[in-house]
Short mmCIF file of C-alpha atoms in Angstrom, two decimals:
data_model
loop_
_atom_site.label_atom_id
_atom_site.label_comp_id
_atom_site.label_asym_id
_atom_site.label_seq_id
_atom_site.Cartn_x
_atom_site.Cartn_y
_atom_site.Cartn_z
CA UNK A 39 -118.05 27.24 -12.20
CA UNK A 40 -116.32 28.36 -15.51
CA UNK A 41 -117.55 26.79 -18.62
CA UNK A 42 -116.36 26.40 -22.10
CA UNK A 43 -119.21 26.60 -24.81
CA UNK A 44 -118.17 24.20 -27.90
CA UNK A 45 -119.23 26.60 -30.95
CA UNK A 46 -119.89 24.15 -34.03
CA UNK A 47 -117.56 24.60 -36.60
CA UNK A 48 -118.73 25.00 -40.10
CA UNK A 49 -117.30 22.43 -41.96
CA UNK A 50 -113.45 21.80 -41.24
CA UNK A 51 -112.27 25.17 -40.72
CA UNK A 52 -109.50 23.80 -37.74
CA UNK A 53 -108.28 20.99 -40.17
CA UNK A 54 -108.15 23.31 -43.21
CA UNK A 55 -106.47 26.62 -41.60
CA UNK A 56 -103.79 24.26 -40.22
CA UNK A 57 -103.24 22.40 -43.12
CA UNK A 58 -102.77 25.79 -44.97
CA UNK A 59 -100.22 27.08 -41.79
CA UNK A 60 -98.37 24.01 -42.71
CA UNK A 61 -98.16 24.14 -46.24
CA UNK A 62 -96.94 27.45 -46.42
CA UNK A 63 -93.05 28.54 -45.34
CA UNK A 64 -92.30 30.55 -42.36
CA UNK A 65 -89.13 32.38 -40.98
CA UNK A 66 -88.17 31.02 -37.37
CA UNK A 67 -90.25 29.08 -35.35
CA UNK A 68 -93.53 27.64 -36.71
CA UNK A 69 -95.06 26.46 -33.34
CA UNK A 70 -94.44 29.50 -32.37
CA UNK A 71 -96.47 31.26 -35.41
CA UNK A 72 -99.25 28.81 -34.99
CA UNK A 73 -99.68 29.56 -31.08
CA UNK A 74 -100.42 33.34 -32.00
CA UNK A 75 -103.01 32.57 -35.31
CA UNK A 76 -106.90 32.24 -35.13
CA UNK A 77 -107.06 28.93 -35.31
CA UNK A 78 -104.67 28.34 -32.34
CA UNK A 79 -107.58 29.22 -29.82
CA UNK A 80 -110.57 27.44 -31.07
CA UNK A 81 -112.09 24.79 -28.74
CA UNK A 82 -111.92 21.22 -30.30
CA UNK A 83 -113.39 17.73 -29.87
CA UNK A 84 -111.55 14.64 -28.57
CA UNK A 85 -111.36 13.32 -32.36
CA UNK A 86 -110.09 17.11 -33.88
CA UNK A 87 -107.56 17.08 -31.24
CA UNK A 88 -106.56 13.28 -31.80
CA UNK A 89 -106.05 14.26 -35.65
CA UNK A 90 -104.20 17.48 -34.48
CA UNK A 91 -101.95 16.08 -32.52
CA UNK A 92 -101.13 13.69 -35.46
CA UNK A 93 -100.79 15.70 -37.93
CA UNK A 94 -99.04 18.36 -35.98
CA UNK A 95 -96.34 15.60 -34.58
CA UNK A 96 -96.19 14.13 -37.80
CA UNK A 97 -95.08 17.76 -39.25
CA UNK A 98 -92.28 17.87 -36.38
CA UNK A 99 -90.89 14.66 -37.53
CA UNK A 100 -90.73 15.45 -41.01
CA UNK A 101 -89.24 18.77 -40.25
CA UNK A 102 -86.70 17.42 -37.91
CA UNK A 103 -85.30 14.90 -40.66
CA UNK A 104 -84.82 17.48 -43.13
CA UNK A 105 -82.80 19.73 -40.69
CA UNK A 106 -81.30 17.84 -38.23
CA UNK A 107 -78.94 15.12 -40.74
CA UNK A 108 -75.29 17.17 -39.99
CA UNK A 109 -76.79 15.97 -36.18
CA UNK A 110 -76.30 12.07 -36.48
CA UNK A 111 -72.35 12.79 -34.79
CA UNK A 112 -72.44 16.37 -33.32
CA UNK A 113 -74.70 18.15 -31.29
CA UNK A 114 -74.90 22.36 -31.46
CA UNK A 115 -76.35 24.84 -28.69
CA UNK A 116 -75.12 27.97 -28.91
CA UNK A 117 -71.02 27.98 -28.42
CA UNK A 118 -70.76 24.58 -27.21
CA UNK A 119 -70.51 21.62 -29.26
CA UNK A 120 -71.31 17.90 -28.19
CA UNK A 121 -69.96 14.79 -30.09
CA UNK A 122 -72.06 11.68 -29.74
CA UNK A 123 -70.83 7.89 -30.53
CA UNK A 124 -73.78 5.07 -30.14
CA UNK A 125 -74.36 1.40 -31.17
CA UNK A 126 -77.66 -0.33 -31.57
CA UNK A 127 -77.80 -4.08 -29.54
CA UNK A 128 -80.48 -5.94 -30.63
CA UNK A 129 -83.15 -6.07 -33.05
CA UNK A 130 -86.48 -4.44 -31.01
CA UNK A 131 -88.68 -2.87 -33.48
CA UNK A 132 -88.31 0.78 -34.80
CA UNK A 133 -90.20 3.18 -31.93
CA UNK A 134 -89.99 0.43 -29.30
CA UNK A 135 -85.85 0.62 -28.68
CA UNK A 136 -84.26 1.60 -25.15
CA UNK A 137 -81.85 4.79 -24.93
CA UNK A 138 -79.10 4.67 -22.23
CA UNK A 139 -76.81 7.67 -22.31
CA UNK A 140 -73.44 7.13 -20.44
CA UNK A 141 -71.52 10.06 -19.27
CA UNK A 142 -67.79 9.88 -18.82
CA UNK A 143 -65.80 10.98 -16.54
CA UNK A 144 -62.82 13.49 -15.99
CA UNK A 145 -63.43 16.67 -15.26
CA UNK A 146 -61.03 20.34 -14.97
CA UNK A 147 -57.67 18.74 -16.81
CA UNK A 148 -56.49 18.73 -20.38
CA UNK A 149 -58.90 18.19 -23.12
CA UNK A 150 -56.80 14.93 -24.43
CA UNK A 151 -57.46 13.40 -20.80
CA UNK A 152 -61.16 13.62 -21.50
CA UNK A 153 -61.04 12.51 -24.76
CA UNK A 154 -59.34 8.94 -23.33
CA UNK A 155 -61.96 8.81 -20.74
CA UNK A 156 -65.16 9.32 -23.67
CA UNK A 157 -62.79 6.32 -25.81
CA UNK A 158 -63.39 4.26 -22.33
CA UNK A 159 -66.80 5.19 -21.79
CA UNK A 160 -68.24 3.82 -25.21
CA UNK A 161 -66.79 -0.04 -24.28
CA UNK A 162 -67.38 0.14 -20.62
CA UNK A 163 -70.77 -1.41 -20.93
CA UNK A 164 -72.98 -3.32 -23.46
CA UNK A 165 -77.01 -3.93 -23.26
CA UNK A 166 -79.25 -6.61 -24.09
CA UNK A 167 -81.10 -3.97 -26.06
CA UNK A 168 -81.50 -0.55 -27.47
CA UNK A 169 -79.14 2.59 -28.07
CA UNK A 170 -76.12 2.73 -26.20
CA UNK A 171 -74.85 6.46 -26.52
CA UNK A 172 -71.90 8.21 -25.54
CA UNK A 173 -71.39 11.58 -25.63
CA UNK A 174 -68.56 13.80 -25.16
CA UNK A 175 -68.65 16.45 -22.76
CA UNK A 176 -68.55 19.83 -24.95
CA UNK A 177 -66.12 21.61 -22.33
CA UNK A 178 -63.00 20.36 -19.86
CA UNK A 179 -64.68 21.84 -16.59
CA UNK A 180 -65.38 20.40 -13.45
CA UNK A 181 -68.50 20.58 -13.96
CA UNK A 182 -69.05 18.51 -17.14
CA UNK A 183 -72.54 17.51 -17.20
CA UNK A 184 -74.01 19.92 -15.30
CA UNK A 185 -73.69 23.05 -17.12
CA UNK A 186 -77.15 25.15 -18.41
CA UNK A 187 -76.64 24.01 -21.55
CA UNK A 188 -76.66 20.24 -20.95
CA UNK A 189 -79.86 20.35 -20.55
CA UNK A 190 -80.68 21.41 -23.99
CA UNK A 191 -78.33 19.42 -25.40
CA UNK A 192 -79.69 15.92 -24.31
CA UNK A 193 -83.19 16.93 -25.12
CA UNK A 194 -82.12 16.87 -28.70
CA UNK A 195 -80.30 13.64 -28.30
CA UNK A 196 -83.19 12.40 -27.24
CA UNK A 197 -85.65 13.97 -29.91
CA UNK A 198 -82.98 12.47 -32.67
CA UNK A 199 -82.43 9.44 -31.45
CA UNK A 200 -86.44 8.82 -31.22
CA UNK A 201 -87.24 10.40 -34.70
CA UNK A 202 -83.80 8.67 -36.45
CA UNK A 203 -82.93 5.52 -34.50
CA UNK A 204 -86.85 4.77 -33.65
CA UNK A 205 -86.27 5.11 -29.46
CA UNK A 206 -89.12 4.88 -27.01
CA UNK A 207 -88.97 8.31 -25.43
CA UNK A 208 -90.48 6.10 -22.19
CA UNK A 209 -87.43 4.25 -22.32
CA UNK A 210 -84.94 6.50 -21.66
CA UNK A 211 -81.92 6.13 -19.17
CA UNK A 212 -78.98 7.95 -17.90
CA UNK A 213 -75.77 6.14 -16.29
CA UNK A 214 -72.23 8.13 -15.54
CA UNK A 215 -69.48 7.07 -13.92
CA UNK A 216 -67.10 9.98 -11.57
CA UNK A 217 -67.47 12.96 -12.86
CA UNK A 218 -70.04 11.59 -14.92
CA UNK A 219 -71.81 10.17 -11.87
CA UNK A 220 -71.32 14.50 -10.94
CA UNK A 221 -74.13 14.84 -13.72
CA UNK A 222 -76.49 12.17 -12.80
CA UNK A 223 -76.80 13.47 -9.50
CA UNK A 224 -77.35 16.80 -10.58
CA UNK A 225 -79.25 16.47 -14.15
CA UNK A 226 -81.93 14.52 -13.19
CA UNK A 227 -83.41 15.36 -10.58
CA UNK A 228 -83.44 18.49 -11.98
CA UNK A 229 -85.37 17.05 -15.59
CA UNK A 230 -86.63 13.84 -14.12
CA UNK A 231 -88.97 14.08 -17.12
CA UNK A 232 -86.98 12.99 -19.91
CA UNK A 233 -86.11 9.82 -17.69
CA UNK A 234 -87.41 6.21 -17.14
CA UNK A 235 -84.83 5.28 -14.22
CA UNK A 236 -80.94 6.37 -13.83
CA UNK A 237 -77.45 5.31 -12.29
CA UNK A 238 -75.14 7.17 -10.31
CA UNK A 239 -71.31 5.78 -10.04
CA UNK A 240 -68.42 7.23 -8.07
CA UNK A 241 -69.91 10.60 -8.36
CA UNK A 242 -70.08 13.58 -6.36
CA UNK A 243 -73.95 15.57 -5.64
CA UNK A 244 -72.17 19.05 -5.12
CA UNK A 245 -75.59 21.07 -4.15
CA UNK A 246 -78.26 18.55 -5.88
CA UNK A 247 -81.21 17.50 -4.14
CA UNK A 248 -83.48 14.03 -4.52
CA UNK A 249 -86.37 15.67 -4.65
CA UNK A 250 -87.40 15.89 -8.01
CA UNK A 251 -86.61 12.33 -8.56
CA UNK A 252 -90.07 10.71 -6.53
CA UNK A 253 -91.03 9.35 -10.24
CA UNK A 254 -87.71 7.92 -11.53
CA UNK A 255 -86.26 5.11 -10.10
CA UNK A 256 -82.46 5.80 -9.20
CA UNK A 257 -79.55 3.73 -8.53
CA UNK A 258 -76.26 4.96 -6.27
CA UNK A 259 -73.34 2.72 -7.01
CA UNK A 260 -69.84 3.83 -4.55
CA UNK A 261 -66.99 2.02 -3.17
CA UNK A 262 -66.79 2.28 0.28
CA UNK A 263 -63.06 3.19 0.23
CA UNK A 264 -63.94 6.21 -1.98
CA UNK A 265 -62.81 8.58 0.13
CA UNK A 266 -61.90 11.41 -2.35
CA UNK A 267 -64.47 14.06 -1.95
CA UNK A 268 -66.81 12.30 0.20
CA UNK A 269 -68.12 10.39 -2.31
CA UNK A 270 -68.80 6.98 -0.54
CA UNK A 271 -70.02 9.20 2.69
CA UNK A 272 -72.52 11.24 0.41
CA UNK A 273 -73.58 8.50 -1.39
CA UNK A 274 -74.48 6.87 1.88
CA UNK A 275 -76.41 9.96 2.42
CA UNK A 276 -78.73 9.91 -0.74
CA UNK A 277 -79.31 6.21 -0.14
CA UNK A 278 -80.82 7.59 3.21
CA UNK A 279 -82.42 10.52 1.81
CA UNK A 280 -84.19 8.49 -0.65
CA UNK A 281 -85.53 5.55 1.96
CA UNK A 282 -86.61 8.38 4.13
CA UNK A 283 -88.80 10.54 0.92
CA UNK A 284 -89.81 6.50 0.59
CA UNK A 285 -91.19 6.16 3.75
CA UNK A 286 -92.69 8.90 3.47
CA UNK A 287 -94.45 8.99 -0.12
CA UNK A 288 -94.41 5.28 -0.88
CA UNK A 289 -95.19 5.28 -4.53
CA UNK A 290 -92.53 7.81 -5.17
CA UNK A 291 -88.75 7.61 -4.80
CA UNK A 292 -87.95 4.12 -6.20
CA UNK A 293 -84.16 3.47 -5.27
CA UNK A 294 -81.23 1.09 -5.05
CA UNK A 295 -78.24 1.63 -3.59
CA UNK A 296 -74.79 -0.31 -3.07
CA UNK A 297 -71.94 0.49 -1.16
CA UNK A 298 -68.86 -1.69 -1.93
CA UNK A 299 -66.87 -3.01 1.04
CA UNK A 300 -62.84 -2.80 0.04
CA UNK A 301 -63.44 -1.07 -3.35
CA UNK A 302 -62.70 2.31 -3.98
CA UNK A 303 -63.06 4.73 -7.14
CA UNK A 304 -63.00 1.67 -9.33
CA UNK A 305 -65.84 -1.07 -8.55
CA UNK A 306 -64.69 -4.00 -10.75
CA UNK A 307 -67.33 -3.69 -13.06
CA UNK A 308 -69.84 -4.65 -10.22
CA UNK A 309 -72.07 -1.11 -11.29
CA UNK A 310 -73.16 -2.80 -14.44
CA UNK A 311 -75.76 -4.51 -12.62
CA UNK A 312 -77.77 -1.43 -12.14
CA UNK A 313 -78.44 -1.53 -16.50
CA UNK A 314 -80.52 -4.37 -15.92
CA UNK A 315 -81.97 -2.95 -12.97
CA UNK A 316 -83.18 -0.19 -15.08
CA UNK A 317 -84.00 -1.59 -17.83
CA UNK A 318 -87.12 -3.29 -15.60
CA UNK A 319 -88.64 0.70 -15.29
CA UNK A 320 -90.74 2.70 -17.79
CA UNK A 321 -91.36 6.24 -17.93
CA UNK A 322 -95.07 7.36 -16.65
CA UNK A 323 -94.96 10.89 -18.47
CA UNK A 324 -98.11 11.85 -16.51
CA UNK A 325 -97.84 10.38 -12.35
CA UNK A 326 -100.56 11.60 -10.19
CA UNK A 327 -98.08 13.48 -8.13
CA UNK A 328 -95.32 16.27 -8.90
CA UNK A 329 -92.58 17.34 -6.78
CA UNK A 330 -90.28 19.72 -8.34
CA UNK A 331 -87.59 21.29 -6.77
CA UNK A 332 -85.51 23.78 -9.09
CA UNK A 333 -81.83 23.78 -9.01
CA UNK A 334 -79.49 26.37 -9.71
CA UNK A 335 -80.40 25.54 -13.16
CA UNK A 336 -83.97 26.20 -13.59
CA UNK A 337 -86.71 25.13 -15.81
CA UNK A 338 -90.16 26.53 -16.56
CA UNK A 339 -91.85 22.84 -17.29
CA UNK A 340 -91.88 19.76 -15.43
CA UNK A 341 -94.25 16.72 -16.07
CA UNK A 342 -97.64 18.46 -16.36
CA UNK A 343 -96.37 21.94 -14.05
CA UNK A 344 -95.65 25.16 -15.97
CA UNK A 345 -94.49 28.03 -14.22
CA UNK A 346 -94.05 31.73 -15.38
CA UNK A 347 -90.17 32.41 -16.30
CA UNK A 348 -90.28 36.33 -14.95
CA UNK A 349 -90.72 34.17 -11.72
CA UNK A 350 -88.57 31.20 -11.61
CA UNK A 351 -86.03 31.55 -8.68
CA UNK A 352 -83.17 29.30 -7.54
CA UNK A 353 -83.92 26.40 -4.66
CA UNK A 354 -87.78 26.77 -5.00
CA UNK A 355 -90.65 23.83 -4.57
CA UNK A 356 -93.74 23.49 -6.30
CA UNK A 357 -95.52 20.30 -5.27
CA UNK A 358 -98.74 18.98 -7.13
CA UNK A 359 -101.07 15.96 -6.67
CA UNK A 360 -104.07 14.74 -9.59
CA UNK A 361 -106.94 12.74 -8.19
CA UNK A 362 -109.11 11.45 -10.87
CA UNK A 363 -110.22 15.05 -12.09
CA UNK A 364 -109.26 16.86 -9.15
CA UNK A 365 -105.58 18.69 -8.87
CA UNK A 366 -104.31 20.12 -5.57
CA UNK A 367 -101.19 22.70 -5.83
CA UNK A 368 -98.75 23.20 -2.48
CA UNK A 369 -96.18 25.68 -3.01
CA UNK A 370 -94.67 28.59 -0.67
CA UNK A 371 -93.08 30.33 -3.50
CA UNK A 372 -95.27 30.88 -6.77
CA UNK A 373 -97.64 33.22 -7.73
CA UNK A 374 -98.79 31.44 -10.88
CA UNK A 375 -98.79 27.70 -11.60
CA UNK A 376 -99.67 26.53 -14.79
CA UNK A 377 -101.38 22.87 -15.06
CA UNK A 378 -100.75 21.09 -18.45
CA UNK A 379 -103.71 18.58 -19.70
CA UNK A 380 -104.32 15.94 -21.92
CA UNK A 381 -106.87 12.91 -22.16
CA UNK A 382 -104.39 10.54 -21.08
CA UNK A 383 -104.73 12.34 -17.63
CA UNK A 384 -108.31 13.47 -17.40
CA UNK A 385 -111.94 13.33 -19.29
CA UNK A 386 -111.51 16.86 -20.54
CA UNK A 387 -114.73 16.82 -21.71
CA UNK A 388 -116.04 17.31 -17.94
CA UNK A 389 -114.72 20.03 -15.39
CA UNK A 390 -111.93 19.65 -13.46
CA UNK A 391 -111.29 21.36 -10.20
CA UNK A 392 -107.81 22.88 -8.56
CA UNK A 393 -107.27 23.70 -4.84
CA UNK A 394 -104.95 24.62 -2.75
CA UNK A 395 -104.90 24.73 1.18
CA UNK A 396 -108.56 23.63 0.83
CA UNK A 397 -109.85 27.09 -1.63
CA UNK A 398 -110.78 26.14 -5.37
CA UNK A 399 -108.65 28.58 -7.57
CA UNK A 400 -110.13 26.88 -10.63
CA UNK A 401 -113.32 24.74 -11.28
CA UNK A 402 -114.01 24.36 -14.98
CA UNK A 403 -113.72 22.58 -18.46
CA UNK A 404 -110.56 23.38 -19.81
CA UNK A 405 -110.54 23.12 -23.78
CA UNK A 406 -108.65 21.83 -26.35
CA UNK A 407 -106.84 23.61 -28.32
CA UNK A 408 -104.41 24.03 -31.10
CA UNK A 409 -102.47 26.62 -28.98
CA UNK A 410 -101.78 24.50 -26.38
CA UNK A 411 -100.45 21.35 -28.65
CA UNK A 412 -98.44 23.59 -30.24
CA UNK A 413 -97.18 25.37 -27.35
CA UNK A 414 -96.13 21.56 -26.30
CA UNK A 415 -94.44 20.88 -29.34
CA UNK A 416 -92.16 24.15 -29.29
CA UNK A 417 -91.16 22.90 -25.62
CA UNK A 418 -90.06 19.51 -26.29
CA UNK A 419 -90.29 17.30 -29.22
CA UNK A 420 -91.91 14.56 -27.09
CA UNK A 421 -95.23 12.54 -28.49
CA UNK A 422 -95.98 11.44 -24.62
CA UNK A 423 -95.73 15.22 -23.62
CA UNK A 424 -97.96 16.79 -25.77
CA UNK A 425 -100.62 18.67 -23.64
CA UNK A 426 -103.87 19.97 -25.28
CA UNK A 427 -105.31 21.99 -22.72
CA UNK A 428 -103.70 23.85 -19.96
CA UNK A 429 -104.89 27.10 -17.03
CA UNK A 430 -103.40 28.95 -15.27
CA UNK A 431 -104.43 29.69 -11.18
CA UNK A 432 -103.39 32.35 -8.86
CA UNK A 433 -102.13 30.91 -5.41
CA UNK A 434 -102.20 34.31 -3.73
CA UNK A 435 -98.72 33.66 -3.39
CA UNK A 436 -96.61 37.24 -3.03
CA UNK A 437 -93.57 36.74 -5.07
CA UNK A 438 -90.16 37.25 -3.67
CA UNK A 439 -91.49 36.79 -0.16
#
């Protein structure tokens, strides 16, 4: 069994190397600086790592309001460019709001033709509560909402509208509607993380899978009589794929689905049903089981899974189950699986063990550390996915096999 020796620190040497990290300046990344320093690796208590994780989240914010103002309207990654309209509905209280993002639709046609359908977008619903935000897609492709760099984009809609507009990051939604029902389909299964539940309409699933949705609820919403591409036939499909993962995992893979006799592309307005619908779901960012399938756009963290990015590959599965303080790994195609902790999950003050196919690849107390929060915080501005401890097995796995 591995164990972690807690060496008694003199005085309040974490607290008063990190408070001089973060009064000093820094070019680029600061998470990134403090991941590499002394302090970063030093084992600490359940009440230094409570006050770490404060202060260190409360240092994101305050960055992120000085540098992100010019981002109220218009997001930035690299060469593309996202506009963003919203409206608040309701009066919850700041940090307890609702966030539904509504994609349009449109698609491969001229830019003004997707500029009508983003004007449509932003009054085709209301909400009882929350953020309702519309962005526009930043390119005029068929592929919208499903390009690499949506993926970034929306997780800094979402870190803005949580540190500016006071959003619960567990209350998080996606809707779209044709080509925007494209990008639900594809987008979140593929970071089913970011999302409480989400709504498909008159879309298309191209090469998605369900898989990585078994912890947010989704809702398929097709008119029978839409016959262009499939769509009512595939979304018939998915509504069967999903009972059937169901059946078979019956916490996971919450679903609704409606097929609507005599209606085509355009369902009357009956899809607005599944905002409510919902609405009723909050994000767990830390379920006892993982499935994570990775799309032709990959990603090297899901939930509480971390995987090496020198072997990330296309239409791969890493499954993962937690059992009090007991994690089992199933996977065919990874070498190296990271497992992300905090005490939300686990008593990390007490080992933990890791198997897989019935061998322990890891049996000890995993620490807290400064390294790991920060390592969190460079990831995703998220206060629900901050993870303060985190090892790495070997599965024995040969890569590219």
């Amino acid at each position: 069994m591995t164990s972690i020796k807690r060496t008694r620190i003199t005085k309040n040497v974490p607290f008063d190397d990190l408070h001089k990290h973060l009064s000093q300046q820094y070019e680029g990344d600061f998470y990134s600086f403090l991941e590499n320093t002394d302090v970063a690796t030093i084992p600490l208590t359940k009440s230094e790592c409570d006050y770490c994780v404060d202060t260190l989240w409360e240092n994101y914010i305050n960055t992120a309001k000085k540098e992100r103002k010019q981002e109220n309207l218009l997001i930035n990654y690299q060469d593309a460019s996202m506009p963003i309209w919203f409206k608040t509905f309701g009066e919850k209280p700041f940090g307890e709001k609702s966030l539904f993002i509504s994609l349009h639709g449109g698609g491969n046609t001229e830019p003004y033709i997707n500029d009508s359908q983003w004007e449509n977008q932003k009054n085709l619903y209301t909400i009882e509560e929350g953020v309702y935000l519309v962005p526009r897609a930043p390119g005029n492709t068929w592929d919208l909402w499903h390009r690499p760099e949506i993926d970034h984009m929306f997780d800094r809609i979402i870190e803005n509208m949580v540190i500016f507009e006071g959003v619960n990051p567990n209350k998080v939604y996606l809707t779209g509607y044709s080509a925007g029902g494209d990008g639900v389909y594809k987008l979140v299964p593929r970071t089913a993380d970011r999302w409480a539940a989400a709504n498909m309409n008159a879309g298309h699933p191209n090469d998605a899978s369900p898989l990585g949705l078994r912890n947010t609820p989704f809702t398929i919403h097709v008119g029978a009589d839409d016959f262009a591409y499939n769509r009512n036939k595939v979304g018939q499909e998915w509504a069967e794929k999903l009972s059937e993962l169901h059946n078979e995992d019956p916490n996971g893979y919450i679903h609704w689905a409606e097929i609507y006799d005599d209606m085509g592309h355009w369902m009357m307005g009956k899809e607005k049903a599944a905002l409510d619908w919902m609405a009723q779901y909050t994000r767990n960012p830390t379920p006892d089981r993982v499935v994570w399938w990775q799309d032709a756009v990959t990603r090297d963290r899901f939930f509480w899974l971390e995987l090496p990015k020198d072997q990330i590959r296309e239409y791969t599965k890493v499954t993962a189950t937690r059992d009090g303080q007991n994690f089992d790994i199933q996977t065919k195609d990874y070498k190296n699986v990271t497992i992300l902790l905090n005490d939300t999950m686990v008593d990390m003050d007490s080992p933990i063990k890791i198997t897989m196919e019935g061998e322990v690849l890891f049996e000890g107390i995993v620490p807290r550390t400064i390294g790991a929060i920060s390592r969190s915080l460079k990831r995703h501005g998220d206060p629900y996915l901050i993870f303060t401890g985190e090892v790495t097995v070997c599965t024995e796995i040969q890569e590219n096999q």
